[in-house]
mmCIF file of C-alpha atoms in Angstrom:
data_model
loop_
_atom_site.group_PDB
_atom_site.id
_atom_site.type_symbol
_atom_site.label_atom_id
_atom_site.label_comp_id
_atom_site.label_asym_id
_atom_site.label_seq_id
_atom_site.Cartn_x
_atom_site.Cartn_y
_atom_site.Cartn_z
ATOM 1 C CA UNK A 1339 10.242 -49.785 -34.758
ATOM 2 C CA UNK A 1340 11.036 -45.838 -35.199
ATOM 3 C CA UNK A 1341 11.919 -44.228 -32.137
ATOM 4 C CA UNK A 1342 10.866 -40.895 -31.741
ATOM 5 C CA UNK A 1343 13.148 -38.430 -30.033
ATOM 6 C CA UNK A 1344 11.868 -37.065 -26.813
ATOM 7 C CA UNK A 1345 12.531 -33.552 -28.265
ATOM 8 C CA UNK A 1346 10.299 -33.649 -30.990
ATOM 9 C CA UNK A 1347 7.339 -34.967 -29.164
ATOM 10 C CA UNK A 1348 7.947 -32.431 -26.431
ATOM 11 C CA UNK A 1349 7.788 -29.673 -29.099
ATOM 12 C CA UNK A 1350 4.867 -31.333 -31.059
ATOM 13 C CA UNK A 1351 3.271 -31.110 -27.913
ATOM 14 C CA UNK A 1352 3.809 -27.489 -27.371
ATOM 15 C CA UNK A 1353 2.325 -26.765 -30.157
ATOM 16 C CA UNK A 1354 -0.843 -28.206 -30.206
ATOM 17 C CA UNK A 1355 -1.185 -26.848 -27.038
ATOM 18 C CA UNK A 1356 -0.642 -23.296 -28.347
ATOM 19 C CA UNK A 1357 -2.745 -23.952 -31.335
ATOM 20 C CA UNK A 1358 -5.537 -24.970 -28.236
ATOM 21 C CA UNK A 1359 -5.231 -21.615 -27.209
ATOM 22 C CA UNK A 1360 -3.642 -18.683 -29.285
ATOM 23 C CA UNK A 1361 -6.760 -17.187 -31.857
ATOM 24 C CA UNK A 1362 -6.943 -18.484 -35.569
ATOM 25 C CA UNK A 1363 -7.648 -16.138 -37.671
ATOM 26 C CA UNK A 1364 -7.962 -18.943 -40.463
ATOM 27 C CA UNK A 1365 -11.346 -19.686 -38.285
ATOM 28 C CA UNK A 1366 -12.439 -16.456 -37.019
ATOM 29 C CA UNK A 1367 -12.075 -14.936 -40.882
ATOM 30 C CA UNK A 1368 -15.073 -17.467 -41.664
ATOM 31 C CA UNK A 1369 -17.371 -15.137 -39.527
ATOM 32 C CA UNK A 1370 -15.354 -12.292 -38.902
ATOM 33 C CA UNK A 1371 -18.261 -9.978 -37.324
ATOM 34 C CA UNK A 1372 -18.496 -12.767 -34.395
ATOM 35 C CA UNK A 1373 -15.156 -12.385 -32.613
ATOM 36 C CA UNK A 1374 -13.624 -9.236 -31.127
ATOM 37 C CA UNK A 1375 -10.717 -9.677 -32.309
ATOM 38 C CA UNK A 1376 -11.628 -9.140 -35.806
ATOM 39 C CA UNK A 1377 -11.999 -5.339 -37.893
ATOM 40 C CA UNK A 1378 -15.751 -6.243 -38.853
ATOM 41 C CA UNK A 1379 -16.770 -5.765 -35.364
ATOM 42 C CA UNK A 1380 -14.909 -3.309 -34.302
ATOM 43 C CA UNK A 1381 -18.252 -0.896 -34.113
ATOM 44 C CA UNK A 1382 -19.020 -3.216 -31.505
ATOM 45 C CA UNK A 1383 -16.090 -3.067 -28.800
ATOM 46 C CA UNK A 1384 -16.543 0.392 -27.635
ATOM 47 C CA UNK A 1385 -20.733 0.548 -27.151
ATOM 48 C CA UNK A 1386 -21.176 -2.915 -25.878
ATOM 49 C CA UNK A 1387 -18.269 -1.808 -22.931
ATOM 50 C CA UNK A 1388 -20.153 1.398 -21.903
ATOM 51 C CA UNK A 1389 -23.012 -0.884 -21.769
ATOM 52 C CA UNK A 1390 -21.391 -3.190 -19.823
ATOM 53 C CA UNK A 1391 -20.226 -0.643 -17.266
ATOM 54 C CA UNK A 1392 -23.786 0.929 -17.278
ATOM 55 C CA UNK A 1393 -25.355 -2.409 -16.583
ATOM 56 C CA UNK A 1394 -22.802 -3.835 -14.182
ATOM 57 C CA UNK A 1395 -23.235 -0.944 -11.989
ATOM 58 C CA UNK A 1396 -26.871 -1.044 -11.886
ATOM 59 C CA UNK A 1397 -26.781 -4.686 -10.847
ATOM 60 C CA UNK A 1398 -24.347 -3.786 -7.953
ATOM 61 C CA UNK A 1399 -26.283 -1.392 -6.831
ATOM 62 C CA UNK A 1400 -29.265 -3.347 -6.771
ATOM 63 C CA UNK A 1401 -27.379 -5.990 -4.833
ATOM 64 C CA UNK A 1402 -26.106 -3.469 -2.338
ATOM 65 C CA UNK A 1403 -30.026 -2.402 -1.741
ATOM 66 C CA UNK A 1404 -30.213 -6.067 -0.848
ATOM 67 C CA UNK A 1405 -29.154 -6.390 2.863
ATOM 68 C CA UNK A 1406 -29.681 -10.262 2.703
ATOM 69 C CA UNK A 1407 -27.811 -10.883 -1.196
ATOM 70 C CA UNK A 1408 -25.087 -8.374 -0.093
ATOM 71 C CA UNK A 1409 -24.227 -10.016 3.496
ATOM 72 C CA UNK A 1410 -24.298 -13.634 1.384
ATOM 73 C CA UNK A 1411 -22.172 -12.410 -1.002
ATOM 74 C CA UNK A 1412 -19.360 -10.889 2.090
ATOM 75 C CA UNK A 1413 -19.050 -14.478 3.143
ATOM 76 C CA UNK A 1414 -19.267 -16.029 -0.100
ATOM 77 C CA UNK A 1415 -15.729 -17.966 0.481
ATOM 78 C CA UNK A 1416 -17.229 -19.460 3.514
ATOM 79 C CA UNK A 1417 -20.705 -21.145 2.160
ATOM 80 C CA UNK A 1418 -20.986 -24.147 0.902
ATOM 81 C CA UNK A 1419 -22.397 -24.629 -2.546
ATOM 82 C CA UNK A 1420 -25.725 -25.936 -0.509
ATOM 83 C CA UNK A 1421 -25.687 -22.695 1.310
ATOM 84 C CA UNK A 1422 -24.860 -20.683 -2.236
ATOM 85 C CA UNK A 1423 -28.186 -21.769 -3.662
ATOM 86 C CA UNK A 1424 -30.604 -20.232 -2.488
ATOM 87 C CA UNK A 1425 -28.760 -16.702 -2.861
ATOM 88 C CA UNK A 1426 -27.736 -17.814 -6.298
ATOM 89 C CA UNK A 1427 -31.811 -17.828 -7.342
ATOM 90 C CA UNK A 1428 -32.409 -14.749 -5.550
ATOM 91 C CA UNK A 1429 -29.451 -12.933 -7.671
ATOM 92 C CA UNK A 1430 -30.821 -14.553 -10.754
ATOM 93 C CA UNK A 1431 -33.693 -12.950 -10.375
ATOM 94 C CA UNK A 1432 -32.419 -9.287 -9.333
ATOM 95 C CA UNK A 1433 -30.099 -10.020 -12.514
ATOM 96 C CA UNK A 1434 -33.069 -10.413 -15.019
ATOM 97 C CA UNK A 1435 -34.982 -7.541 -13.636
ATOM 98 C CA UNK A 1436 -32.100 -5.107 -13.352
ATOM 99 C CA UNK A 1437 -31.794 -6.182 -17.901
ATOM 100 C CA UNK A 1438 -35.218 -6.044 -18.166
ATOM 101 C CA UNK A 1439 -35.552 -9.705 -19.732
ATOM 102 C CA UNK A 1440 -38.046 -11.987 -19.532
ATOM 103 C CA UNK A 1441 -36.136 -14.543 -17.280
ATOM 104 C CA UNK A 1442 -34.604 -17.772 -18.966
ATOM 105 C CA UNK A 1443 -35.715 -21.125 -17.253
ATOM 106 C CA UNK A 1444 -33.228 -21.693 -14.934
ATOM 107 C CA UNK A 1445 -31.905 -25.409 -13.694
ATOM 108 C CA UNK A 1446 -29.717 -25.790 -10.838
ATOM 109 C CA UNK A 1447 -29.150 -30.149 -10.584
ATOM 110 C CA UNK A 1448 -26.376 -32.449 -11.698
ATOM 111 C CA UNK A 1449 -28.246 -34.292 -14.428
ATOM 112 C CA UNK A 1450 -29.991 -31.937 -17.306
ATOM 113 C CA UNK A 1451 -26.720 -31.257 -18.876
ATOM 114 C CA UNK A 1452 -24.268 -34.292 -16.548
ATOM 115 C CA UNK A 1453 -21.515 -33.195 -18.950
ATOM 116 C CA UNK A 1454 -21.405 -29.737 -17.937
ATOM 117 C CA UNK A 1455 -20.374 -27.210 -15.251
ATOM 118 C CA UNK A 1456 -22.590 -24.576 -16.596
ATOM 119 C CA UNK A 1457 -24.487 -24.148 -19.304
ATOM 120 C CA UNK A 1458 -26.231 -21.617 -21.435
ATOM 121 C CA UNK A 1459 -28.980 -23.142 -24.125
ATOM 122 C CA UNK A 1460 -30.172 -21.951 -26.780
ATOM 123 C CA UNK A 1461 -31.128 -22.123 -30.415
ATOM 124 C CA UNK A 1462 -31.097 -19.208 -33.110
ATOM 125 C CA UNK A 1463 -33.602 -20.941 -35.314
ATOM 126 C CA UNK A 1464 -36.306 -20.918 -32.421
ATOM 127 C CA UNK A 1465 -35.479 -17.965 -30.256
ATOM 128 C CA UNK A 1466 -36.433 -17.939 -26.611
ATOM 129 C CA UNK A 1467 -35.309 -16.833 -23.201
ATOM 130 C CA UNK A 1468 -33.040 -19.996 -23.364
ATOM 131 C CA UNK A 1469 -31.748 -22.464 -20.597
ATOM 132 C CA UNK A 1470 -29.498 -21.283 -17.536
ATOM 133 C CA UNK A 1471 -27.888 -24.201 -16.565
ATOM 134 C CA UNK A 1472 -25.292 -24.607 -12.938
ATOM 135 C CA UNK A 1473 -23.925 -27.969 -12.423
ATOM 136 C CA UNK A 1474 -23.803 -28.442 -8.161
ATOM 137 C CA UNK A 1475 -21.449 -31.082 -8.342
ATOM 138 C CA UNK A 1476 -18.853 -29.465 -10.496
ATOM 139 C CA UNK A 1477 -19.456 -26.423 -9.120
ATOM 140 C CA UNK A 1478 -18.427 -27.349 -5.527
ATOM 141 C CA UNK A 1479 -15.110 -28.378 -6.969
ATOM 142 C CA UNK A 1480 -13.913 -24.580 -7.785
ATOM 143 C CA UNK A 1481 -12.706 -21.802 -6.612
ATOM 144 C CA UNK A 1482 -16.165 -20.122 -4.616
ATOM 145 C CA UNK A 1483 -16.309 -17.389 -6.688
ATOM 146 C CA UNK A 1484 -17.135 -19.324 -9.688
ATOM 147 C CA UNK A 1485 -20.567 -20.350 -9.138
ATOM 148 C CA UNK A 1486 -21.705 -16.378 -8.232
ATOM 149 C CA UNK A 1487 -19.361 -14.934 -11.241
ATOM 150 C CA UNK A 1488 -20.838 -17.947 -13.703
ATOM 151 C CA UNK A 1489 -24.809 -17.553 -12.741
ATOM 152 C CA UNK A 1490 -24.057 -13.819 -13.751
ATOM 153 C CA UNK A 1491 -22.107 -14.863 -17.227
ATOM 154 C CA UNK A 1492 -24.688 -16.996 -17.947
ATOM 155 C CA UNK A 1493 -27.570 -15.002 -17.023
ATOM 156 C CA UNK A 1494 -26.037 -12.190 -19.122
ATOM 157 C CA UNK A 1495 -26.286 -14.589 -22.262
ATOM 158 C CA UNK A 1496 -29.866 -14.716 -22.265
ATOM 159 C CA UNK A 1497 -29.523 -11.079 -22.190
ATOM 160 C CA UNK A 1498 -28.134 -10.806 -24.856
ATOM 161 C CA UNK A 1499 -29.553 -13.715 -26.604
ATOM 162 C CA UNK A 1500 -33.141 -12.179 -26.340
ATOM 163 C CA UNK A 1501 -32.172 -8.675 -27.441
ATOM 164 C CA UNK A 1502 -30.035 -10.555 -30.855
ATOM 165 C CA UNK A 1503 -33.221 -11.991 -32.129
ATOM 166 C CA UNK A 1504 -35.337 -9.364 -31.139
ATOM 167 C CA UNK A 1505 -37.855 -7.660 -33.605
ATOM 168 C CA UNK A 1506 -37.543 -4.025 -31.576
ATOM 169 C CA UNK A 1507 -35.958 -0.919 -32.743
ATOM 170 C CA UNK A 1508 -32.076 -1.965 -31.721
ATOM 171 C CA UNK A 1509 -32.459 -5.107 -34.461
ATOM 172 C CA UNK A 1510 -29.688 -3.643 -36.175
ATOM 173 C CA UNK A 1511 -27.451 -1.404 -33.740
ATOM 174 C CA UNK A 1512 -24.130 -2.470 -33.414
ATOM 175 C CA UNK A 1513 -24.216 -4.603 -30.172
ATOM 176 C CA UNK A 1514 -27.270 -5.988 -31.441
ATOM 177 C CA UNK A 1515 -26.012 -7.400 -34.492
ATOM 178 C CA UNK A 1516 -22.627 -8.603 -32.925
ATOM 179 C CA UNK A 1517 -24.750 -10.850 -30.352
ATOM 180 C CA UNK A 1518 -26.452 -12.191 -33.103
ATOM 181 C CA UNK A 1519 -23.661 -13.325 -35.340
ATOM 182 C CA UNK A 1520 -21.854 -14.456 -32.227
ATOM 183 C CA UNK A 1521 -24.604 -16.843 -31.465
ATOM 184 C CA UNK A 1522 -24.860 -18.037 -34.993
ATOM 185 C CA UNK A 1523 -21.175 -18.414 -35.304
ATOM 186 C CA UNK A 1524 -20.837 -20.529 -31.944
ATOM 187 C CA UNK A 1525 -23.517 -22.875 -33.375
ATOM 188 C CA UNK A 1526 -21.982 -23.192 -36.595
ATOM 189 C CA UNK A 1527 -17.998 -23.021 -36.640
ATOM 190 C CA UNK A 1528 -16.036 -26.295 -35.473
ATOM 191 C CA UNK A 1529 -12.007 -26.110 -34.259
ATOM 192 C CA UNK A 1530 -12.413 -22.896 -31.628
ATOM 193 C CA UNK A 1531 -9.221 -22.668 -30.003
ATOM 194 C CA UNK A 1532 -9.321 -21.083 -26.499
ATOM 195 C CA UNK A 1533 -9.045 -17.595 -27.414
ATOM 196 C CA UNK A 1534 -11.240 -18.185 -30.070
ATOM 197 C CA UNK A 1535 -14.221 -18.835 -27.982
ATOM 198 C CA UNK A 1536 -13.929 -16.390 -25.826
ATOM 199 C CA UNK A 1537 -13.278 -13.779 -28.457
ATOM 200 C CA UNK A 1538 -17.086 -14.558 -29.512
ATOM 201 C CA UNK A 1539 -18.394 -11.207 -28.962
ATOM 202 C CA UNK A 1540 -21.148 -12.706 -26.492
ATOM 203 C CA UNK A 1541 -18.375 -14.749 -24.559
ATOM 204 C CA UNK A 1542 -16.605 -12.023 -24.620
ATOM 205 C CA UNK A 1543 -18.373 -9.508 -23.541
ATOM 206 C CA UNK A 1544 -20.243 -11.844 -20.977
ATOM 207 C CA UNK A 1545 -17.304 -12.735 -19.063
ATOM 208 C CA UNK A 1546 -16.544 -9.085 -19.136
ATOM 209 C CA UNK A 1547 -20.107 -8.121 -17.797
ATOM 210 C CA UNK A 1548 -19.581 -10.865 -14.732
ATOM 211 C CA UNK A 1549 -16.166 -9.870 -14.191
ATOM 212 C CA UNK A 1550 -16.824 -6.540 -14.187
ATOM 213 C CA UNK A 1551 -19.555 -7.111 -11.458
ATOM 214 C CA UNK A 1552 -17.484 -9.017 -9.185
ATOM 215 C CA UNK A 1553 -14.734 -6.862 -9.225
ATOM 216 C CA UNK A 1554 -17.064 -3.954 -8.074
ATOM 217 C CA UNK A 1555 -18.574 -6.045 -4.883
ATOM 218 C CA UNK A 1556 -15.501 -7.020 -3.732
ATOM 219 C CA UNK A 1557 -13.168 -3.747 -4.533
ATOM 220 C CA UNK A 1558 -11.149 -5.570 -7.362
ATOM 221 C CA UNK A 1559 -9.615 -7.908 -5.191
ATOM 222 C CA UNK A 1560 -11.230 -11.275 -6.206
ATOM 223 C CA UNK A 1561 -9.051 -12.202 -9.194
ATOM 224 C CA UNK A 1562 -10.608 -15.316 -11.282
ATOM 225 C CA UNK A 1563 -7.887 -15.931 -13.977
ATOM 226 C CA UNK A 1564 -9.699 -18.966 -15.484
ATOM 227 C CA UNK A 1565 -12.992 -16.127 -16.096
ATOM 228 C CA UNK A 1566 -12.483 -15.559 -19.716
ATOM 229 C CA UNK A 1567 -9.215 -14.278 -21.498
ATOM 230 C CA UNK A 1568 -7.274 -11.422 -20.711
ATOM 231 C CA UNK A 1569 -9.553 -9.391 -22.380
ATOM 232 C CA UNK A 1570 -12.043 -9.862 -20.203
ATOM 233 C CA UNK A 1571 -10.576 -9.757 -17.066
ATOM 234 C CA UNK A 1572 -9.734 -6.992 -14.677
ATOM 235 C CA UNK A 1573 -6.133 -5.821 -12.805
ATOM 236 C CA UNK A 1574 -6.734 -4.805 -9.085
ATOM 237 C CA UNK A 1575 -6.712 -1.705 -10.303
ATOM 238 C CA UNK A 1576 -10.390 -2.167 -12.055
ATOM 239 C CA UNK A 1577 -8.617 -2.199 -15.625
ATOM 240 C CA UNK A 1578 -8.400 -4.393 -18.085
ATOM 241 C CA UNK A 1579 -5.609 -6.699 -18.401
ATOM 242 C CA UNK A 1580 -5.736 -5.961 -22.146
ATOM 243 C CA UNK A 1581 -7.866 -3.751 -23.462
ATOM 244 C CA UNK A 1582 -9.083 -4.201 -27.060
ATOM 245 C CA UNK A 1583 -10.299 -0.856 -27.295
ATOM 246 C CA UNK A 1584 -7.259 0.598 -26.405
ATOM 247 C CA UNK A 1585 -5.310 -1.457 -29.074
ATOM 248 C CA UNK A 1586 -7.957 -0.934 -31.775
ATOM 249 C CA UNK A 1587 -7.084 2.887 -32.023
ATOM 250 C CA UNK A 1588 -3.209 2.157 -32.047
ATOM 251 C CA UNK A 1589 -1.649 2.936 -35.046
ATOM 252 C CA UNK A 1590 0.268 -0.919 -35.997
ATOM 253 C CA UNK A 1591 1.418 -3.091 -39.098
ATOM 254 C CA UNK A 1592 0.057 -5.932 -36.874
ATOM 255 C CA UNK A 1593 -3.907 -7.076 -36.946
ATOM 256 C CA UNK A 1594 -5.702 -6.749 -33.321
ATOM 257 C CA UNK A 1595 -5.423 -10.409 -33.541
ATOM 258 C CA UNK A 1596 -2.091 -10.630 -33.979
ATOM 259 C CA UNK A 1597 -1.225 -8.120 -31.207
ATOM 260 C CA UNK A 1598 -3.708 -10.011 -28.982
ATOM 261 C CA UNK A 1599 -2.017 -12.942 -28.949
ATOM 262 C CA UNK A 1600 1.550 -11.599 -28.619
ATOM 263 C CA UNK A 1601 -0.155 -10.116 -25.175
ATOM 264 C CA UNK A 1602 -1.965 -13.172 -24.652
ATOM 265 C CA UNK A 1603 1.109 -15.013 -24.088
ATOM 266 C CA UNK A 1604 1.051 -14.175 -20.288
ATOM 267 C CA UNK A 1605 -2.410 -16.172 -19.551
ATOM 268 C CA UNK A 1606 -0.943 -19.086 -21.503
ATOM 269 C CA UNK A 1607 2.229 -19.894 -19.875
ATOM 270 C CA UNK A 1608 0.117 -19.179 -16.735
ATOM 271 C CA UNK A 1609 -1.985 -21.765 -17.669
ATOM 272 C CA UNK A 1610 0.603 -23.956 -18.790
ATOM 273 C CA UNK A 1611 2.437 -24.156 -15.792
ATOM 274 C CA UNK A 1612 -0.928 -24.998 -14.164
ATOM 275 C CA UNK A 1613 -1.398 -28.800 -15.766
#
């Protein structure tokens, strides 16, 4: 029987576990005006975060007008995920007006999709509101702050889902046509590594958009490091760790992917030392 020194499976290890995470650009070159990370959609990054801001501030300040939503959300570390509910429905709901969408069905239970800690459902060959889906059960597992940042993320999808299959004026704007090939690109690429995923421009910019929301209700001091990549996520400071915008406009012989995932490093050994 070949032994197999201890070494090498340590580093074979390591290395599908980096491949799990770093971005491919062998797989986001397939659809290159889905990720963020890629030059074709590069029209996209710098709208679609104004709009962001825009829209995240408009649903805090709806909150805030709130009294009941925004004393909920104070003691949101001390409710249960029984007590979350209700609030969680009456957010939804503020959330969808504030967009101006028709509001997706939304399923709170630990059955529809068992599998699943959330959920967002839909299908680009029969456009709809879609399905907002919260899994109780998992839910009441995390951190708090997951189940109030994730009804927002996945809220925001059918957002965006019902403005990239629109018919209106915007059809072909820039953040328009980067939700849609997003969505089409999620449904039809196989082998997404971490990064790759959440370089979709709707994952992307959806964890931003809940992120981005949290951070204003609670003065940047909730930090969720498992909400997206770095590139979604915001310092204490209300910035972004790493800021694709920022490194779009620098002058570099590397690719934004490549410079990504040299600053990506951080949130992997971070997660590493986590399992």
């Amino acid at each position: 029987m070949r032994i197999i020194p201890l070494i090498l499976i340590l580093c074979s290890s390591a290395a599908v576990a980096a491949s799990n995470f770093y971005a491919n650009p062998q797989l986001q070159r397939q659809m290159p005006r889905a990720f963020a990370l890629q030059p074709e959609a590069q029209s996209f990054l710098q709208p679609a975060f104004r709009q962001t801001q825009q829209q995240g501030d408009a649903l805090v300040s709806a909150i805030r007008e709130d009294q009941q939503l925004e004393q909920a959300i104070s003691q949101w570390p001390n409710l249960t995920i029984e007590e979350q509910i209700p609030h969680l429905k009456r957010l939804f709901k503020l959330e969808a007006a504030v967009m101006g969408i028709e509001p997706p069905t939304l399923l709170i239970d630990n059955h529809s999709y068992p599998d699943r800690t959330v959920y967002f459902d839909f299908d680009p060959e029969t456009p709809s509101t879609g399905t907002v889906y919260l899994n109780p059960d998992k839910l009441a597992e995390r951190d708090k702050f997951d189940s109030l940042t994730f009804l927002i993320h996945e809220t925001r999808h059918s957002y965006q889902f019902q403005r990239a299959f629109s018919t209106g004026p915007e059809v072909n704007d820039p953040i328009t046509s980067g939700y849609a090939n997003a969505f089409k690109a999620q449904k039809s690429l196989k082998g997404f590594s971490f990064s790759d995923f959440l370089t979709l421009l709707n994952e992307y910019e959806a964890f931003q958009f809940g992120n981005y929301v949290i951070g204003r209700l609670t003065g940047w001091k909730v930090q969720m490091p498992d909400m997206g990549t770095f590139s979604s996520q915001f310092d204490s400071e209300g910035n972004l760790k790493i800021d694709l915008i920022q490194l779009s406009e620098e002058v570099s012989e590397l690719s934004l992917l490549e410079r990504y995932n040299l600053l990506a490093k951080e949130q992997y050994e971070m997660r590493q030392s986590k399992q």
